[in-house]
PDB file of C-alpha atoms in Angstrom:
ATOM      1  CA  ASP H1007      44.107  41.617-120.323  1.00 75.00           C
ATOM      2  CA  VAL H1008      44.004  44.873-117.301  1.00 81.00           C
ATOM      3  CA  ASP H1009      42.678  46.735-119.749  1.00 84.00           C
ATOM      4  CA  ARG H1010      39.955  44.509-119.761  1.00 88.00           C
ATOM      5  CA  ILE H1011      39.134  44.932-115.859  1.00 92.00           C
ATOM      6  CA  ALA H1012      36.362  47.375-114.886  1.00 93.00           C
ATOM      7  CA  GLU H1013      37.866  50.639-113.042  1.00 94.00           C
ATOM      8  CA  ILE H1014      35.593  50.014-110.226  1.00 96.00           C
ATOM      9  CA  ASP H1015      37.430  45.942-109.848  1.00 97.00           C
ATOM     10  CA  THR H1016      41.053  47.679-109.688  1.00 96.00           C
ATOM     11  CA  ILE H1017      39.865  49.847-106.985  1.00 97.00           C
ATOM     12  CA  ILE H1018      38.264  47.213-104.918  1.00 98.00           C
ATOM     13  CA  LEU H1019      41.164  44.942-105.474  1.00 97.00           C
ATOM     14  CA  LYS H1020      43.949  47.958-104.530  1.00 97.00           C
ATOM     15  CA  MET H1021      41.528  48.837-101.372  1.00 98.00           C
ATOM     16  CA  ALA H1022      41.230  45.122-100.218  1.00 98.00           C
ATOM     17  CA  ILE H1023      45.001  44.332-100.453  1.00 97.00           C
ATOM     18  CA  CYS H1024      45.938  47.701 -98.559  1.00 97.00           C
ATOM     19  CA  GLU H1025      43.404  46.133 -95.682  1.00 97.00           C
ATOM     20  CA  LEU H1026      45.207  43.160 -96.175  1.00 96.00           C
ATOM     21  CA  LEU H1027      48.693  44.279 -95.497  1.00 96.00           C
ATOM     22  CA  LYS H1028      48.008  47.672 -93.909  1.00 96.00           C
ATOM     23  CA  PHE H1029      45.361  46.872 -91.287  1.00 95.00           C
ATOM     24  CA  PRO H1030      46.807  44.119 -88.595  1.00 93.00           C
ATOM     25  CA  SER H1031      43.387  43.904 -86.161  1.00 92.00           C
ATOM     26  CA  ILE H1032      40.747  43.395 -89.166  1.00 93.00           C
ATOM     27  CA  PRO H1033      40.593  39.471 -90.243  1.00 93.00           C
ATOM     28  CA  VAL H1034      41.835  38.278 -93.690  1.00 94.00           C
ATOM     29  CA  LYS H1035      38.314  36.723 -93.864  1.00 94.00           C
ATOM     30  CA  VAL H1036      36.756  39.941 -93.146  1.00 94.00           C
ATOM     31  CA  THR H1037      38.337  41.889 -95.518  1.00 96.00           C
ATOM     32  CA  LEU H1038      37.374  39.245 -98.186  1.00 96.00           C
ATOM     33  CA  ASN H1039      33.553  39.093 -97.459  1.00 96.00           C
ATOM     34  CA  GLU H1040      33.527  42.946 -97.056  1.00 97.00           C
ATOM     35  CA  TYR H1041      34.981  43.344-100.767  1.00 97.00           C
ATOM     36  CA  LEU H1042      33.185  40.609-102.511  1.00 97.00           C
ATOM     37  CA  GLU H1043      29.911  42.626-100.927  1.00 97.00           C
ATOM     38  CA  LEU H1044      31.084  46.337-102.365  1.00 97.00           C
ATOM     39  CA  ALA H1045      31.688  44.639-105.885  1.00 97.00           C
ATOM     40  CA  LYS H1046      28.428  42.684-105.623  1.00 96.00           C
ATOM     41  CA  GLU H1047      26.410  45.863-104.898  1.00 96.00           C
ATOM     42  CA  TYR H1048      29.074  48.650-107.112  1.00 96.00           C
ATOM     43  CA  SER H1049      30.063  46.619-109.740  1.00 95.00           C
ATOM     44  CA  THR H1050      29.399  43.787-112.738  1.00 92.00           C
ATOM     45  CA  PRO H1051      27.096  40.958-111.874  1.00 91.00           C
ATOM     46  CA  LYS H1052      30.256  38.704-112.753  1.00 93.00           C
ATOM     47  CA  SER H1053      32.773  41.145-110.860  1.00 94.00           C
ATOM     48  CA  SER H1054      32.522  39.276-107.139  1.00 95.00           C
ATOM     49  CA  ILE H1055      33.492  35.925-108.896  1.00 96.00           C
ATOM     50  CA  PHE H1056      36.470  37.687-110.281  1.00 95.00           C
ATOM     51  CA  ILE H1057      37.462  39.728-107.611  1.00 97.00           C
ATOM     52  CA  ASN H1058      37.301  36.466-105.312  1.00 97.00           C
ATOM     53  CA  GLY H1059      39.342  34.377-107.319  1.00 97.00           C
ATOM     54  CA  ILE H1060      41.581  37.435-107.903  1.00 97.00           C
ATOM     55  CA  LEU H1061      42.109  37.988-103.695  1.00 97.00           C
ATOM     56  CA  ASP H1062      42.607  34.097-102.919  1.00 97.00           C
ATOM     57  CA  ASN H1063      45.142  33.845-104.673  1.00 97.00           C
ATOM     58  CA  ILE H1064      46.707  37.020-103.354  1.00 97.00           C
ATOM     59  CA  VAL H1065      46.534  36.292 -99.810  1.00 96.00           C
ATOM     60  CA  LYS H1066      47.852  32.526-100.754  1.00 97.00           C
ATOM     61  CA  GLU H1067      51.126  34.611-102.021  1.00 97.00           C
ATOM     62  CA  LEU H1068      51.166  36.610 -99.414  1.00 96.00           C
ATOM     63  CA  ASN H1069      50.964  34.342 -96.768  1.00 94.00           C
ATOM     64  CA  ALA H1070      53.062  31.974 -98.845  1.00 96.00           C
ATOM     65  CA  ASN H1071      56.072  35.194 -98.500  1.00 96.00           C
ATOM     66  CA  ASN H1072      54.555  36.238 -94.623  1.00 94.00           C
ATOM     67  CA  ARG H1073      53.516  39.532 -95.715  1.00 94.00           C
ATOM     68  CA  ILE H1074      50.338  39.660 -93.532  1.00 92.00           C
ATOM     69  CA  GLN H1075      51.063  39.931 -90.295  1.00 89.00           C
ATOM     70  CA  LYS H1076      47.302  39.893 -88.415  1.00 88.00           C
ATOM     71  CA  VAL H1077      47.744  40.420 -84.374  1.00 86.00           C
ATOM     72  CA  GLY H1078      44.993  40.392 -81.665  1.00 79.00           C
ATOM     73  CA  ARG H1079      42.125  37.788 -80.080  1.00 71.00           C
ATOM     74  CA  GLY H1080      41.601  35.027 -82.817  1.00 64.00           C
ATOM     75  CA  LEU H1081      44.207  36.260 -85.573  1.00 63.00           C
ATOM     76  CA  MET H1082      47.270  34.799 -83.949  1.00 50.00           C
TER      77      MET H1082
END
């Protein structure tokens, strides 16, 4: 249920999705690691596990729909 998600977790998820879609020079793994660290530092103790699961599913879905377009050395 959306009402049960901490507000900071929602913000972190939105920021991560934006970075995945709009910053083609940042690798997916770097984005995931950055936002998991933010969750560990600023949210609840279990938030990083929750955010990791959600972001993994989002990345899979975006890749399946060819929505993640990464360019640059080592990203293609």
